[in-house]
Amino acid sequence: MKETPLSNCERRFLLRAIEEKKRLDGRQTYDYRNIKISFGTDYGCCIVELGKTRVLGQVSCELVSPKLNRATEGILFFNLELSQMAAPAFEPGRQSDLLVKLNRLLERCLRNSKCIDTESLCVVAGEKVWQIRVDLHLLNHDGNIIDAASIAAIVALCHFRRPDVSVQGDEVTLYTLEERDPVPLSIHHMPICVSFAFFQQGTYLLVDPNEREERVMDGLLVIAMNKHREICTIQSSGGIMLLKDQVLRCSKIAGVKVAEITELIQKALANDQKVRKEGGKFGFAESIANQRITAFRMEKAPIDTSDVEEKAEEIISEAEPPSEVVSKPVLWTPGTAQIGEGIENSWGDLEDSEKEDEDEGGSDEAIILDSIKMDTGEVSNIGSQDAPIVLSDSEEEEMIILEPDKNPKKIRTQTISATQVKAPSKKPVKKRKKKRAAN
Amino acid sequence: MKQVLKESLPANGDTSVLAGVYGPAEVKVSKEIFNKATLEVTLRPKIGLPGVAEKSRERLIRNTCEAVVLGALHPRTSITVVLQVVSDAGSLLACCLNAACMALVDAGVPMRALFCGVTCALDSDGTLLLDPTAKQEKEARAVLTFALDSVERKLLMSTTKGLYSDAELQQCLAAAQAASQHVFRFYRESLQRRYSKS
C-alpha cells in the first residue's frame, strides 16, 4: 500500500510547534517516551514498547562449524524485519533502503562493539561453535525504530540462556534443558542507541522523534553508548552539517539517557528472574492480561466429550458409503489410454454448431430425432418452392436459407440421418473423444 | 476506503499470535479481482525467514477467510491479514485462525459468519486430546486441525497429519464442534466487553 503523503499544513504546523519548543504529545525536548519491557515464556523472547513503537525480539542458538578465518569464535547474526503490520507502507519487498540502513546500524552497534564475548561461544576449536541468531520484528511503527530495536536486541541477549555443553577430551556432551540448567551468554556491556532529530538545518533538536516528527526532520544523529559512557557507534544521516559542540552536547545527553535506560532494563531482567524462580506465571499472556480494557482471558475449560463417540457412530451409520468407482481404462494406442467418458465438451459445441447443419444434424440424438421429424414434415410441403424458406421449428435460431438448391441437399442429409440415426450418433461422440485424447 | 489496522493477540495457553488487518484498501492491478475483494494472508515465524510451512499455513488461513468474508461487497480492493507468531507452544494453526477472525471482526470487515480453529491430537492408545501442547503434538499418532463456522458449526477447513480411522475422524470433529462453542462464547464476551467500554 502506498504511504499517505504528509500534507503541507501538517508539516508547517509541526515545524512551527518545534520552533516554539512544543511537541505534539507534550514532551520536553530531551524526553523519552515510556519504555515498557515484557518477556515471553521462552528464554530470549521479549517485547519492547517505546511509546507506541513495538519491537519483538527472539534469540536462538545452534551449533555450527565456525568461519574459516575465525576458528575459535562463535557467530552472531542479526535480522531486523519490518512487518507489514507495522505500517501499511511496509510491504514485503518494498522497504529495502530503510531496512538495510537499520540492519547495518544494528550490526555495527552490537557486533563491532564486541558487547558479546564470542570466544566463549566456542565449543571445539575449528569444528563446533555456537551461532547466536537475533530476530527482531517491528510490530508497530511510531517513530524511532532504531532505539526500540537496539533495546530489544540487548534485552533479548541478556535474557537468553543457551544449553550447557561440556568437553572432556574428545567427547562433547550437549545437555538438554531438563538435564542441566541453561547458561546465560557472557555480555561485557550493553550498548544502546539514542536518536536525535534535527530541524531547520540543525537549529532545533529533539530526542526520540515520533513518526510525524521523523517525517519532517532534516537529519538524524544516532549515538550508541553504554553506561560507562563509551561511544560504540555514531552515525549522522540526512546531510545536515553539525558543529563540534552540537555533537558533544548530544553525546552528553545520550550518556544520561543510556544510564536511565540501562537501569530500567536491569530492573526488568531482575523482576523476570524473580518471577521465574518463585515459580509464578510468566509470559506474554500474563503481562498483557490485566492492564487493558480490551484484554480478556478465559481459564482452561474442560470439554465434555462423553457423547462424542455416539455422535460419531450416528454420523457414520447415516452417511452414505462412498460411491463405488470402477475405472476401466480403454487403450487407444500404445502410450495412450483413456479412463472414463468425461463430460460433454462444451467448446466443441461452438465450433461444431456451424458444421452440424451440413454434416451431422444436431448435437443431441434425441433432439435430432424430434426436430428431423418435424422438419421433414414441414419441408415435404414446401420443398418445391424456390423462394427463401424459413425453417421455424429448427432448434437453432431462425435460419434463412438463401439459395434454394441447397435446400434439397439439406433435406436429403437430414432424412438420411433420420434413417441412419445410430451410425452418425457414434460419429459426433467419437469425434469429441478423439479431441479430448489429443488434448 | 478505510485503511484500518486492528490488532488482536489471542493466547492459547502459551501460544500467542498477533494479527493485524488492513482493508478494504487499494490493490495492485495485477492482483485485482473484478467482482470481489482480494484476500492476502502473511504469516511470519518468530525465528528465521518464512519458509514452505508458513506458505502452506497462509494458504489454509486464506481459504478459510475467503469462505466467510463477503468479498463481493468490496470489489477491486484488497484485505490484508498479517500474522506474527509471538510464541509457539502447540496448536499454532488454530491460534492463528482465532487471531485472524478476531482481527477481521475488529476491523469491521463484513463476514457471513465467525470462524474458530480447534486442534485435536490422537495418541497411540486412541485418547482424544483437545488443544494439545507442543510435546503432546510431537508424541501423538495423529494431529487434526479444523476450522468451524459459528452459524451451524459446519466445517470450513481441515488439515490433518498422521494415521487415523474414519470413525476417529468423526469423533474428533464432534469433539471440535463441542469445543468451538466455548471459543465462540469467549469471542462474544470479549467483544461485548470491548465495545461496551469504548
XYZ file of C-alpha atoms in Angstrom:
637
model
C 0.000 0.000 0.000
C 1.273 3.442 -0.716
C 2.206 5.662 2.154
C -0.192 8.549 2.655
C 1.844 11.693 1.989
C 2.182 14.307 4.670
C 0.097 17.368 3.919
C 1.776 20.759 3.722
C -0.255 22.266 6.508
C 0.618 19.407 8.840
C 4.277 19.833 8.010
C 4.127 23.575 8.646
C 2.266 23.017 11.891
C 4.840 20.546 13.187
C 7.781 22.792 12.274
C 6.144 25.828 13.798
C 5.448 23.939 17.005
C 9.057 22.733 17.181
C 10.267 26.309 16.741
C 8.193 27.216 19.763
C 9.704 24.313 21.711
C 6.416 22.388 21.730
C 5.896 18.730 20.837
C 2.562 17.236 19.844
C 2.485 14.755 22.710
C 3.531 17.317 25.316
C 7.074 16.036 25.872
C 10.077 18.219 26.500
C 12.961 18.395 24.020
C 15.042 15.770 25.785
C 12.251 13.488 26.978
C 11.937 9.870 26.015
C 8.578 8.192 25.665
C 7.542 5.486 28.129
C 9.565 2.339 27.729
C 7.925 -0.935 28.636
C 9.738 -4.272 28.561
C 7.947 -7.620 28.809
C 9.249 -11.145 28.482
C 7.862 -14.303 26.981
C 7.874 -17.847 28.286
C 10.937 -18.944 26.298
C 14.311 -17.589 27.227
C 15.460 -14.873 24.899
C 11.997 -13.602 23.958
C 10.958 -10.061 24.754
C 8.704 -7.262 23.539
C 9.869 -3.666 23.953
C 7.431 -0.766 23.641
C 8.793 2.731 23.161
C 5.589 4.746 23.298
C 3.593 3.048 20.569
C 6.564 1.657 18.663
C 6.702 -2.077 19.403
C 9.510 -4.499 18.653
C 9.526 -8.258 19.302
C 12.935 -9.837 19.818
C 13.879 -13.502 19.921
C 17.291 -15.074 20.352
C 18.039 -18.648 19.281
C 21.198 -20.700 19.105
C 22.579 -23.525 17.027
C 25.824 -25.490 16.844
C 27.635 -24.925 13.542
C 31.132 -25.021 12.108
C 32.990 -21.758 12.578
C 34.131 -19.383 9.880
C 37.423 -20.423 8.351
C 39.347 -17.314 9.333
C 37.868 -17.219 12.835
C 38.093 -20.777 14.029
C 37.784 -20.045 17.729
C 34.958 -17.539 17.675
C 31.223 -18.004 17.686
C 28.949 -16.404 15.095
C 26.452 -13.616 15.741
C 23.633 -12.996 13.311
C 21.179 -10.102 13.461
C 17.994 -9.755 11.489
C 15.510 -6.910 11.796
C 12.233 -7.303 9.907
C 9.735 -4.584 9.256
C 6.485 -6.481 9.490
C 3.639 -5.343 7.300
C 1.519 -4.748 10.371
C 3.912 -2.013 11.483
C 2.790 0.374 8.758
C 0.777 -0.083 5.573
C 3.750 1.084 3.560
C 5.924 -1.832 4.714
C 5.076 -4.281 2.011
C 7.330 -7.305 1.749
C 9.862 -6.429 -0.912
C 9.328 -2.679 -0.929
C 11.308 -1.417 2.046
C 14.905 -2.141 1.095
C 16.540 1.238 1.826
C 15.254 1.704 5.314
C 15.698 -1.966 6.110
C 19.332 -2.050 5.027
C 20.098 1.119 6.941
C 18.559 -0.161 10.146
C 20.140 -3.587 9.904
C 23.564 -2.172 9.249
C 23.311 0.238 12.152
C 22.205 -2.535 14.467
C 25.075 -4.744 13.380
C 27.632 -2.029 13.901
C 26.215 -1.228 17.284
C 26.127 -4.798 18.578
C 28.736 -6.755 16.686
C 31.553 -4.273 16.192
C 31.353 -3.071 19.754
C 32.138 -6.584 20.947
C 29.480 -6.496 23.593
C 29.125 -10.287 23.412
C 32.160 -12.421 24.107
C 32.379 -14.581 21.002
C 35.338 -16.577 22.294
C 33.131 -18.032 24.986
C 30.832 -19.368 22.295
C 33.458 -21.763 21.041
C 32.898 -25.445 21.877
C 35.534 -27.287 19.859
C 38.021 -25.002 18.142
C 37.738 -25.239 14.392
C 34.806 -27.656 14.487
C 31.833 -26.591 16.558
C 30.825 -23.151 17.739
C 27.567 -21.597 18.786
C 25.744 -19.460 16.266
C 23.588 -16.927 18.076
C 20.758 -15.576 15.968
C 18.794 -12.471 16.994
C 15.494 -11.957 15.168
C 13.740 -8.641 15.659
C 10.267 -7.939 14.297
C 8.855 -4.444 14.179
C 5.208 -4.748 15.172
C 4.189 -1.114 15.152
C 5.899 1.943 13.700
C 5.514 5.188 15.585
C 8.992 6.566 15.072
C 12.473 5.819 16.355
C 12.698 2.209 15.263
C 16.417 2.019 15.886
C 16.249 2.834 19.579
C 13.499 0.339 20.248
C 15.257 -2.322 18.194
C 18.592 -1.867 19.959
C 16.917 -2.080 23.356
C 15.015 -5.205 22.307
C 18.174 -6.821 20.963
C 20.264 -6.255 24.053
C 17.456 -7.229 26.419
C 16.809 -10.448 24.483
C 20.518 -11.277 24.535
C 20.724 -10.688 28.275
C 17.619 -12.772 28.851
C 18.715 -15.679 26.675
C 20.052 -18.957 28.071
C 21.922 -21.416 25.899
C 22.134 -25.170 26.579
C 25.088 -26.252 28.652
C 27.964 -28.072 26.948
C 30.867 -29.937 28.497
C 34.004 -31.100 26.717
C 36.050 -33.978 28.129
C 38.993 -34.746 25.877
C 37.379 -35.688 22.599
C 33.861 -36.134 23.935
C 31.420 -33.272 23.712
C 28.187 -33.569 25.689
C 25.276 -31.269 24.969
C 22.847 -31.262 27.884
C 19.157 -30.779 27.281
C 17.127 -28.246 29.237
C 15.922 -30.943 31.605
C 19.351 -32.345 32.401
C 21.155 -29.162 33.284
C 20.093 -25.566 33.671
C 20.856 -23.471 30.610
C 23.681 -20.959 30.780
C 23.460 -17.211 30.066
C 25.634 -15.580 27.400
C 28.660 -13.639 28.535
C 27.944 -9.982 27.869
C 30.553 -7.329 28.527
C 28.421 -4.209 28.230
C 25.056 -3.051 26.946
C 25.223 -0.598 24.016
C 22.003 1.347 23.486
C 21.221 3.666 20.586
C 19.892 7.160 21.193
C 18.462 9.122 18.268
C 18.494 12.874 17.802
C 16.385 14.511 15.128
C 17.455 17.872 13.694
C 15.204 20.537 12.203
C 15.811 23.782 10.311
C 19.396 22.945 9.355
C 20.491 21.972 12.842
C 18.901 24.799 14.764
C 16.450 22.680 16.703
C 16.971 19.241 18.105
C 14.609 16.602 19.502
C 15.380 13.365 21.276
C 13.330 10.261 20.414
C 11.348 11.613 17.458
C 7.961 10.045 16.831
C 6.664 9.158 13.399
C 5.352 12.588 12.441
C 8.492 14.328 13.667
C 10.615 11.874 11.678
C 8.784 12.803 8.516
C 9.571 16.496 8.822
C 13.109 16.226 10.180
C 16.154 17.359 8.200
C 18.654 14.891 9.568
C 19.200 12.212 12.183
C 22.127 11.611 14.517
C 22.327 8.201 16.208
C 24.778 7.633 19.057
C 25.182 4.158 20.541
C 26.638 4.266 24.026
C 26.902 2.082 27.084
C 26.524 3.031 30.702
C 30.295 3.511 31.076
C 29.964 6.461 28.706
C 31.814 4.717 25.905
C 30.590 5.510 22.422
C 30.088 2.317 20.438
C 28.695 3.712 17.198
C 27.892 7.135 15.869
C 26.031 7.861 12.658
C 24.825 11.090 11.128
C 22.489 10.906 8.152
C 20.357 13.288 6.179
C 23.111 15.625 5.082
C 22.835 18.134 7.928
C 26.008 19.915 8.934
C 26.619 19.751 12.647
C 29.062 21.764 14.718
C 31.504 20.041 17.024
C 29.909 21.329 20.177
C 26.498 20.154 19.000
C 27.810 16.623 18.659
C 29.482 16.803 22.059
C 26.310 18.091 23.625
C 24.351 15.271 22.087
C 26.782 12.710 23.422
C 26.397 14.119 26.917
C 22.617 13.862 26.650
C 22.994 10.341 25.313
C 25.104 9.412 28.353
C 22.348 10.479 30.716
C 19.622 8.721 28.742
C 21.558 5.496 28.407
C 22.140 5.352 32.139
C 18.399 5.654 32.762
C 17.505 3.046 30.165
C 20.127 0.585 31.388
C 18.731 0.853 34.899
C 15.252 0.143 33.575
C 16.493 -2.890 31.665
C 18.256 -4.332 34.666
C 15.190 -3.864 36.815
C 13.048 -5.656 34.263
C 15.507 -8.554 33.953
C 15.758 -8.933 37.720
C 11.991 -8.892 38.040
C 11.550 -11.607 35.450
C 14.201 -13.752 37.051
C 12.480 -13.452 40.397
C 9.137 -14.480 38.986
C 10.636 -17.495 37.269
C 12.461 -18.605 40.368
C 9.393 -18.325 42.539
C 7.518 -20.466 40.065
C 4.979 -17.780 39.317
C 3.305 -17.482 35.962
C 5.231 -15.626 33.353
C 4.933 -14.870 29.714
C 3.019 -12.546 27.477
C -0.361 -13.901 28.429
C 0.262 -12.706 31.934
C 1.805 -9.360 31.118
C -0.991 -8.127 28.913
C -3.811 -9.580 30.938
C -4.960 -7.110 33.473
C -3.713 -3.819 32.212
C -6.029 -3.228 29.329
C -9.739 -2.993 28.983
C -9.607 -4.868 25.748
C -7.854 -7.878 27.189
C -9.930 -10.812 28.205
C -8.967 -14.190 29.422
C -10.687 -17.472 29.876
C -9.410 -20.221 32.115
C -8.849 -23.700 30.852
C -12.259 -25.103 30.079
C -12.803 -28.813 30.248
C -14.992 -30.035 27.446
C -17.448 -32.829 27.792
C -16.619 -35.327 25.109
C -18.527 -38.241 26.525
C -21.186 -38.245 23.868
C -18.723 -37.824 21.100
C -18.477 -41.492 20.317
C -22.195 -41.924 19.945
C -22.494 -38.876 17.772
C -19.694 -40.115 15.592
C -21.274 -43.513 15.171
C -24.578 -41.952 14.242
C -22.947 -39.838 11.614
C -21.119 -42.776 10.122
C -24.184 -45.002 10.020
C -26.278 -42.304 8.394
C -23.680 -41.325 5.918
C -23.848 -42.885 2.511
C -20.988 -45.163 1.686
C -18.670 -43.644 -0.879
C -19.800 -44.486 -4.383
C -18.072 -47.415 -5.963
C -15.910 -46.081 -8.678
C -14.645 -48.764 -11.014
C -12.292 -47.497 -13.598
C -11.909 -49.360 -16.860
C -9.102 -47.985 -18.934
C -9.516 -48.067 -22.695
C -6.306 -48.452 -24.644
C -6.245 -46.431 -27.865
C -2.665 -46.888 -28.972
C 0.451 -47.900 -27.065
C 1.044 -44.975 -24.803
C -2.446 -43.502 -24.967
C -5.192 -44.766 -22.722
C -8.444 -43.313 -21.529
C -10.240 -43.755 -18.229
C -13.819 -42.630 -18.081
C -16.019 -40.902 -20.567
C -15.721 -37.358 -19.311
C -18.461 -34.807 -19.764
C -19.641 -33.208 -22.959
C -17.054 -30.913 -24.372
C -18.776 -27.551 -24.392
C -16.058 -25.961 -26.537
C -16.926 -28.398 -29.242
C -20.471 -27.038 -29.436
C -19.311 -23.640 -30.622
C -17.238 -24.991 -33.483
C -19.483 -27.812 -34.412
C -22.721 -25.874 -34.427
C -21.864 -24.355 -37.776
C -20.800 -27.625 -39.286
C -23.643 -29.516 -37.769
C -26.207 -28.070 -40.108
C -24.390 -29.522 -43.039
C -22.838 -32.656 -41.685
C -24.390 -34.315 -38.766
C -27.604 -32.578 -37.946
C -27.694 -31.555 -34.284
C -25.844 -32.185 -31.049
C -28.209 -34.400 -29.165
C -29.500 -37.645 -30.511
C -32.946 -37.349 -29.011
C -33.450 -33.847 -30.251
C -32.195 -34.816 -33.669
C -34.954 -37.341 -33.976
C -37.674 -34.929 -32.940
C -36.549 -31.956 -34.952
C -35.933 -34.061 -38.012
C -39.354 -35.484 -37.822
C -40.867 -32.055 -37.634
C -38.609 -30.681 -40.330
C -39.258 -33.451 -42.732
C -42.925 -32.997 -42.111
C -42.824 -29.335 -42.983
C -40.306 -29.424 -45.696
C -42.103 -32.002 -47.702
C -44.887 -29.497 -48.156
C -42.758 -26.636 -49.276
C -39.884 -28.439 -50.906
C -40.802 -27.372 -54.394
C -40.647 -23.648 -53.793
C -37.726 -21.528 -54.861
C -38.215 -18.618 -52.548
C -36.138 -18.428 -49.358
C -37.639 -20.616 -46.720
C -37.544 -20.102 -43.014
C -37.465 -23.315 -41.010
C -39.217 -22.093 -37.957
C -39.070 -25.271 -35.910
C -35.339 -25.669 -36.085
C -33.611 -25.859 -32.721
C -31.081 -23.256 -33.784
C -32.077 -19.671 -34.325
C -34.113 -18.760 -37.318
C -32.287 -19.880 -40.345
C -32.892 -18.081 -43.571
C -31.929 -20.241 -46.477
C -30.712 -18.061 -49.290
C -30.154 -20.470 -52.100
C -32.994 -22.780 -52.872
C -30.837 -25.527 -54.308
C -29.118 -26.014 -51.014
C -32.455 -26.965 -49.638
C -32.861 -30.380 -51.173
C -29.279 -31.137 -50.090
C -30.146 -30.228 -46.559
C -33.298 -32.211 -46.578
C -31.532 -35.160 -48.028
C -28.854 -35.195 -45.391
C -31.399 -34.800 -42.699
C -33.583 -37.522 -43.973
C -30.597 -39.730 -44.408
C -29.585 -39.106 -40.868
C -33.112 -39.836 -39.768
C -32.843 -43.342 -41.060
C -29.285 -43.872 -40.077
C -29.653 -42.493 -36.614
C -27.376 -44.921 -34.934
C -24.452 -44.541 -37.285
C -23.956 -40.776 -37.137
C -24.660 -40.720 -33.469
C -21.478 -42.586 -32.879
C -19.557 -40.206 -35.103
C -20.033 -36.979 -33.165
C -19.307 -38.675 -29.915
C -16.191 -40.316 -31.243
C -15.009 -37.102 -32.814
C -15.139 -35.399 -29.485
C -13.466 -38.276 -27.754
C -10.535 -38.011 -30.062
C -10.359 -34.307 -29.455
C -10.082 -34.936 -25.761
C -7.465 -37.629 -26.162
C -5.467 -35.249 -28.303
C -5.870 -32.516 -25.687
C -11.817 3.195 1.514
C -10.757 2.842 5.087
C -7.302 1.642 5.919
C -7.782 0.291 9.363
C -5.277 -1.660 11.346
C -6.633 -3.671 14.191
C -4.630 -5.988 16.345
C -5.607 -8.976 18.368
C -3.450 -11.236 20.472
C -5.205 -14.445 21.400
C -3.137 -16.704 23.548
C -3.966 -20.390 23.844
C -2.024 -21.221 26.935
C 1.434 -20.169 25.907
C 0.873 -19.939 22.177
C 0.227 -16.382 21.076
C -0.167 -14.854 17.666
C -0.516 -11.159 16.868
C -2.828 -10.355 13.976
C -3.335 -7.144 12.049
C -5.826 -6.420 9.291
C -5.652 -3.744 6.616
C -8.537 -3.090 4.366
C -10.518 -2.840 2.288
C -7.714 -0.889 0.631
C -6.152 -0.242 -2.728
C -4.954 -3.282 -4.629
C -2.313 -3.655 -7.322
C -3.830 -4.016 -10.762
C -2.127 -7.362 -11.233
C -3.863 -8.792 -8.186
C -7.215 -7.161 -8.727
C -10.355 -9.297 -8.950
C -13.167 -7.529 -10.737
C -16.081 -8.697 -8.618
C -14.701 -9.299 -5.155
C -12.003 -8.362 -2.688
C -8.541 -9.912 -2.912
C -7.632 -11.514 0.391
C -3.938 -11.749 1.305
C -2.572 -13.519 4.352
C 1.014 -13.179 5.606
C 2.325 -15.352 8.447
C 5.713 -14.525 9.922
C 7.514 -17.016 12.157
C 9.416 -15.794 15.171
C 12.786 -17.292 14.235
C 14.274 -17.322 10.766
C 12.815 -16.443 7.413
C 9.382 -17.633 6.329
C 9.517 -20.982 4.554
C 7.251 -23.552 2.976
C 5.420 -24.431 6.195
C 4.410 -20.801 6.595
C 3.261 -20.643 2.984
C 1.042 -23.679 3.409
C -0.463 -22.300 6.617
C -1.067 -18.970 4.904
C -2.968 -20.757 2.185
C -5.133 -22.658 4.663
C -5.960 -19.491 6.556
C -6.672 -17.626 3.343
C -9.030 -20.299 2.108
C -10.911 -20.215 5.406
C -11.169 -16.429 5.354
C -12.309 -16.371 1.736
C -15.155 -18.690 2.636
C -16.570 -16.307 5.230
C -15.583 -12.812 4.139
C -18.214 -11.116 1.958
C -15.753 -10.109 -0.714
C -18.478 -9.180 -3.153
C -19.271 -6.065 -1.141
C -15.818 -4.604 -1.852
C -14.787 -5.456 -5.390
C -11.342 -4.454 -6.651
C -9.964 -3.916 -3.171
C -7.552 -5.865 -1.032
C -7.947 -7.100 2.508
C -4.598 -7.992 4.073
C -4.263 -10.143 7.189
C -0.788 -10.071 8.778
C 0.027 -12.653 11.452
C 3.127 -12.655 13.640
C 3.948 -15.625 15.839
C 4.841 -14.283 19.262
C 5.308 -17.630 20.943
C 4.608 -21.192 19.866
C 3.728 -23.881 22.360
C 1.470 -26.121 20.269
C -1.803 -25.692 18.349
C -0.326 -22.858 16.315
C -2.656 -23.025 13.327
C -5.763 -22.920 15.493
C -4.418 -19.889 17.324
C -3.666 -18.169 14.001
C -7.217 -18.809 12.827
C -8.677 -17.363 16.008
C -6.432 -14.314 15.764
C -7.358 -13.740 12.146
C -11.077 -13.965 12.883
C -10.930 -11.535 15.789
C -8.844 -9.089 13.800
C -11.275 -9.208 10.882
C -14.202 -8.583 13.216
C -12.437 -5.709 14.924
C -11.547 -4.117 11.613
C -15.163 -4.176 10.546
C -14.719 -6.414 7.522
C -18.135 -7.817 6.570
C -18.350 -11.570 7.121
C -21.122 -14.101 6.862
C -20.046 -15.982 9.966
C -17.254 -16.108 12.523
C -14.823 -18.979 12.498
C -12.550 -20.579 15.010
C -9.735 -23.087 14.917
C -9.578 -26.210 17.066
C -6.743 -28.732 17.222
C -7.203 -32.372 18.173
C -4.494 -34.903 18.856
C -4.888 -38.671 18.928
C -2.263 -40.510 20.889
C -1.162 -44.090 20.489
C -3.956 -45.598 22.630
C -6.652 -43.620 20.842
C -7.237 -40.984 23.524
C -8.505 -37.711 22.152
C -6.724 -34.575 23.356
C -8.065 -31.139 22.553
C -5.720 -28.166 22.212
C -2.516 -30.176 22.615
C 0.780 -28.687 23.759
C 3.889 -28.983 21.611
C 5.042 -32.055 23.497
C 1.661 -33.759 23.126
C 1.601 -32.944 19.418
C 5.001 -34.497 18.923
C 4.091 -37.741 20.680
C 0.643 -38.041 19.110
C -0.214 -40.542 16.429
C -2.302 -38.006 14.532
C -2.923 -34.269 14.804
C -6.049 -32.801 13.229
C -6.872 -29.101 12.928
C -10.345 -27.907 11.985
C -11.840 -24.539 11.232
C -15.514 -24.358 12.177
C -18.042 -21.680 11.425
C -20.178 -20.072 14.060
C -23.625 -20.361 12.497
C -24.067 -24.102 12.282
C -20.684 -25.385 13.458
C -20.006 -26.566 9.948
C -16.536 -27.480 8.798
C -14.720 -24.782 6.839
C -11.239 -26.227 6.664
C -9.473 -29.300 7.895
C -5.844 -30.296 7.800
C -4.508 -33.443 9.324
C -1.226 -35.173 9.894
C -0.827 -38.814 10.815
C -2.815 -42.020 10.784
C -6.413 -42.325 11.954
C -9.593 -44.195 11.065
C -12.752 -42.611 9.725
C -14.567 -43.268 12.986
C -11.831 -41.381 14.810
C -12.132 -38.535 12.340
C -15.831 -38.176 13.069
C -15.155 -38.327 16.787
C -12.545 -35.597 16.572
C -14.884 -33.492 14.509
C -17.686 -33.878 17.034
C -15.313 -33.004 19.861
C -14.058 -29.976 17.943
C -17.625 -28.830 17.440
C -18.244 -29.053 21.162
C -15.038 -27.123 21.842
C -15.888 -24.434 19.325
C -18.905 -23.492 21.422
C -16.585 -22.390 24.195
C -14.393 -20.449 21.801
C -17.362 -18.600 20.316
C -18.666 -17.778 23.751
C -15.251 -16.329 24.548
C -15.363 -14.263 21.343
C -18.776 -12.927 22.243
C -17.821 -11.995 25.781
C -14.587 -10.284 24.839
C -16.264 -8.339 22.025
C -19.043 -7.258 24.359
C -16.523 -6.049 26.840
C -14.521 -4.177 24.239
C -17.397 -2.342 22.705
C -19.206 -1.587 25.926
C -16.321 0.451 27.364
C -15.478 2.365 24.200
